[in-house]
Amino acid sequence: MAFADSPTLHPANWVRDIRAQVPRKALRDLLNQLRYGADAPRSDECIYLDPCDITDSYDRRLTGRALRRNHSGMVLGGDWDTHRSRFAETIKSVSARMHYEDGLPWEETPLFERMLREVAEGKRPDGCNSREDVEHRYQALDRIFEETARRGRLLTQAELPDYFRREHGGILVHIDRNGRPLRASGGMHRLAIAQILKLPEIPAQLGVVHADALRKGLLPPLRQRRRG
């Protein structure tokens, strides 16, 4: 298989493989298939959702358990999916609407203020080390907004220059016991943009799947694109 078709195998990506826990994910995929069969979830797989259906976020503050990208494809029972908060009330969603709908500059949003405060405290929010970094980040986000509005859709990770593995790096979404999406950590700005633009469908990186959803057969429909 050519490296271009499977970039996770390329020697240049071996460090990235370790950071993304690809070996552990590959083992999880194998065990899932043995246990759940052909419909088993695959780590980092791409699913398709109406962005406006994503109204709630998984709230780890209520459970004390972080469920991140490295947990992608995990099947988990219990009540973790009942611990949620409203995505529209998050600082990133609120600030994005202030900027794109109300026309306020990023500098006047609470998110920008928080980013600068964290930089001043010696933190690196979203990889930013200075005010200039923060400004560049939101200039780049504006370009994504403009390109997405012109294109009418969000690109899949496979369509991007730094494509790595399946939908790894995309909007991370967990699936609750009823097959409903829960926003997770990752891709919050892109999700906010998709909702503001009222896109009919977005690609998303599969996160954790509730065991009940898998038992009810609610995962396979999410793998199908709803539009051409």
Coordinates of C-alpha atoms in Angstrom, one line a residue:
M1 CA 0.0 0.0 0.0
A2 CA 1.4 3.4 -0.9
F3 CA 2.2 5.8 1.9
A4 CA 0.1 8.4 0.2
D5 CA -2.9 6.1 0.6
S6 CA -2.1 5.3 4.2
P7 CA -0.1 8.2 5.8
T8 CA -0.1 6.6 9.2
L9 CA 2.4 4.0 7.9
H10 CA 4.9 6.7 6.6
P11 CA 8.0 6.9 8.8
A12 CA 7.6 10.7 9.0
N13 CA 4.3 10.1 10.9
W14 CA 5.5 7.5 13.4
V15 CA 5.8 10.1 16.2
R16 CA 2.4 11.4 15.3
D17 CA 1.1 7.8 15.4
I18 CA 2.3 7.5 19.0
R19 CA 0.9 10.8 20.1
A20 CA -2.5 9.9 18.5
Q21 CA -2.3 6.4 20.1
V22 CA -2.8 4.7 16.8
P23 CA -1.4 1.3 17.9
R24 CA -3.9 1.3 20.8
K25 CA -6.7 2.3 18.5
A26 CA -5.8 -0.4 16.0
L27 CA -6.0 -3.0 18.8
R28 CA -9.3 -1.5 20.0
D29 CA -10.7 -1.8 16.4
L30 CA -9.7 -5.5 16.3
L31 CA -11.3 -6.3 19.7
N32 CA -14.4 -4.3 18.7
Q33 CA -14.8 -6.3 15.5
L34 CA -14.4 -9.6 17.3
R35 CA -16.9 -8.6 19.9
Y36 CA -19.5 -6.7 17.9
G37 CA -19.0 -7.9 14.3
A38 CA -19.2 -6.0 11.1
D39 CA -21.0 -3.0 12.5
A40 CA -18.5 -2.4 15.3
P41 CA -17.2 1.2 15.6
R42 CA -13.8 2.0 14.2
S43 CA -11.5 4.5 15.8
D44 CA -11.3 7.9 14.1
E45 CA -14.0 6.9 11.6
C46 CA -16.0 9.5 9.8
I47 CA -19.7 9.9 10.5
Y48 CA -22.1 12.4 9.0
L49 CA -24.5 14.6 11.0
D50 CA -26.8 17.6 10.8
P51 CA -24.8 20.2 12.8
C52 CA -28.0 21.6 14.3
D53 CA -28.7 18.2 15.8
I54 CA -25.6 18.7 18.1
T55 CA -27.2 20.7 20.8
D56 CA -25.5 19.3 23.9
S57 CA -21.9 18.7 24.9
Y58 CA -20.5 15.9 27.0
D59 CA -19.6 17.6 30.3
R60 CA -16.6 16.0 31.9
R61 CA -16.8 18.4 34.8
L62 CA -19.9 16.4 36.0
T63 CA -18.2 13.0 35.6
G64 CA -14.6 13.6 36.3
R65 CA -13.7 11.6 33.2
A66 CA -12.3 13.1 30.1
L67 CA -13.3 11.4 26.9
R68 CA -11.0 12.7 24.1
R69 CA -9.8 11.8 20.7
N70 CA -7.7 8.9 22.0
H71 CA -10.9 7.3 23.2
S72 CA -12.3 7.2 19.6
G73 CA -14.2 4.0 18.9
M74 CA -14.6 3.0 22.5
V75 CA -17.8 1.3 23.4
L76 CA -18.9 2.5 26.9
G77 CA -22.0 1.7 28.9
G78 CA -23.3 3.5 32.1
D79 CA -24.6 7.0 32.6
W80 CA -21.7 9.1 31.2
D81 CA -23.9 10.3 28.4
T82 CA -26.4 11.9 30.8
H83 CA -23.8 14.4 32.0
R84 CA -24.2 17.2 29.5
S85 CA -24.4 21.0 29.0
R86 CA -25.7 23.2 26.2
F87 CA -23.2 23.8 23.4
A88 CA -24.8 27.1 22.5
E89 CA -23.8 28.4 25.9
T90 CA -20.1 27.7 25.5
I91 CA -17.8 30.6 25.2
K92 CA -16.7 29.6 21.7
S93 CA -20.2 29.3 20.4
V94 CA -21.3 32.5 22.0
S95 CA -18.2 34.4 20.7
A96 CA -18.5 33.0 17.2
R97 CA -22.1 34.2 17.0
M98 CA -21.1 37.6 18.3
H99 CA -18.5 37.9 15.6
Y100 CA -20.3 36.3 12.6
E101 CA -23.9 37.2 13.3
D102 CA -23.6 40.5 15.2
G103 CA -20.5 41.8 13.4
L104 CA -18.3 42.4 16.5
P105 CA -14.6 42.1 16.0
W106 CA -13.0 39.1 17.7
E107 CA -11.2 41.5 20.1
E108 CA -14.6 42.4 21.6
T109 CA -15.6 38.8 22.3
P110 CA -15.2 37.1 25.7
L111 CA -13.3 34.3 24.0
F112 CA -10.5 36.7 22.7
E113 CA -10.3 38.2 26.2
R114 CA -9.9 34.8 27.8
M115 CA -7.2 33.8 25.3
L116 CA -5.2 36.9 26.1
R117 CA -5.6 36.3 29.8
E118 CA -4.4 32.7 29.5
V119 CA -1.4 33.8 27.4
A120 CA -0.5 36.4 30.1
E121 CA -0.7 33.6 32.7
G122 CA 2.0 31.6 30.8
K123 CA -0.5 29.1 29.2
R124 CA -0.7 28.2 25.5
P125 CA -4.4 28.3 24.6
D126 CA -4.9 26.6 21.3
G127 CA -1.1 26.7 20.8
C128 CA -0.9 30.5 21.1
N129 CA 2.0 32.2 22.8
S130 CA 1.3 35.9 22.2
R131 CA -1.4 38.3 21.2
E132 CA -0.1 38.1 17.6
D133 CA -0.6 34.4 17.7
V134 CA -4.2 34.8 18.9
E135 CA -4.9 37.4 16.1
H136 CA -3.5 35.1 13.5
R137 CA -5.6 32.2 14.8
Y138 CA -8.8 34.1 14.4
Q139 CA -7.8 35.5 11.0
A140 CA -7.3 31.9 9.9
L141 CA -10.7 31.0 11.4
D142 CA -12.3 33.8 9.3
R143 CA -10.7 32.3 6.2
I144 CA -12.3 28.9 7.1
F145 CA -15.6 30.6 7.5
E146 CA -15.4 32.4 4.2
E147 CA -14.2 29.2 2.3
T148 CA -16.9 27.1 4.0
A149 CA -19.7 29.6 3.1
R150 CA -18.5 29.7 -0.5
R151 CA -18.2 25.9 -0.8
G152 CA -21.4 25.2 1.2
R153 CA -19.8 22.4 3.2
L154 CA -16.9 21.5 5.5
L155 CA -14.1 19.4 4.0
T156 CA -13.4 16.0 5.4
Q157 CA -10.0 15.4 6.9
A158 CA -9.1 13.3 3.9
E159 CA -9.5 16.4 1.7
L160 CA -7.0 18.4 3.7
P161 CA -3.2 18.7 3.0
D162 CA -2.2 17.4 6.4
Y163 CA -4.4 14.3 6.2
F164 CA -3.3 11.7 8.7
R165 CA -5.8 9.0 9.6
R166 CA -9.5 8.6 8.7
E167 CA -11.3 11.6 10.3
H168 CA -8.8 12.2 13.1
G169 CA -8.6 15.9 13.8
G170 CA -12.2 16.5 12.8
I171 CA -15.2 17.7 14.9
L172 CA -15.2 15.1 17.7
V173 CA -18.6 13.7 18.6
H174 CA -19.7 11.1 21.1
I175 CA -22.9 9.0 20.5
D176 CA -25.3 8.7 23.4
R177 CA -27.6 5.7 24.2
N178 CA -30.3 7.0 21.8
G179 CA -27.9 7.6 18.9
R180 CA -27.8 11.3 19.4
P181 CA -24.6 13.2 19.0
L182 CA -22.8 14.9 22.0
R183 CA -20.1 17.4 21.2
A184 CA -16.7 16.5 22.7
S185 CA -13.4 18.4 22.9
G186 CA -12.2 19.1 19.4
G187 CA -13.5 21.2 16.5
M188 CA -15.7 23.6 18.5
H189 CA -15.1 26.5 16.2
R190 CA -15.9 24.5 13.1
L191 CA -19.1 23.2 14.6
A192 CA -20.1 26.8 15.6
I193 CA -19.4 27.9 12.0
A194 CA -21.4 25.0 10.5
Q195 CA -24.4 25.9 12.8
I196 CA -24.2 29.6 11.9
L197 CA -24.1 28.8 8.2
K198 CA -26.9 26.2 8.7
L199 CA -25.0 23.6 6.7
P200 CA -27.2 20.5 6.0
E201 CA -24.4 18.0 6.9
I202 CA -20.9 17.9 8.4
P203 CA -18.3 15.2 8.7
A204 CA -17.3 14.3 12.2
Q205 CA -14.8 12.1 14.0
L206 CA -16.5 9.3 15.9
G207 CA -15.7 9.5 19.6
V208 CA -17.2 7.2 22.3
V209 CA -20.3 5.1 21.5
H210 CA -22.7 4.2 24.2
A211 CA -23.2 0.4 24.4
D212 CA -27.0 0.8 24.1
A213 CA -26.7 2.7 20.8
L214 CA -24.6 -0.1 19.4
R215 CA -27.0 -2.7 20.6
K216 CA -29.9 -0.8 19.0
G217 CA -28.1 -0.6 15.6
L218 CA -28.0 3.2 15.7
L219 CA -24.4 3.6 14.5
P220 CA -24.6 2.3 10.8
P221 CA -27.0 5.1 9.6
L222 CA -24.5 7.7 10.8
R223 CA -22.0 6.4 8.3
Q224 CA -24.1 7.3 5.3
R225 CA -23.9 10.7 3.7
R226 CA -27.3 12.4 3.5
R227 CA -26.4 14.4 0.4
G228 CA -24.1 14.0 -2.6

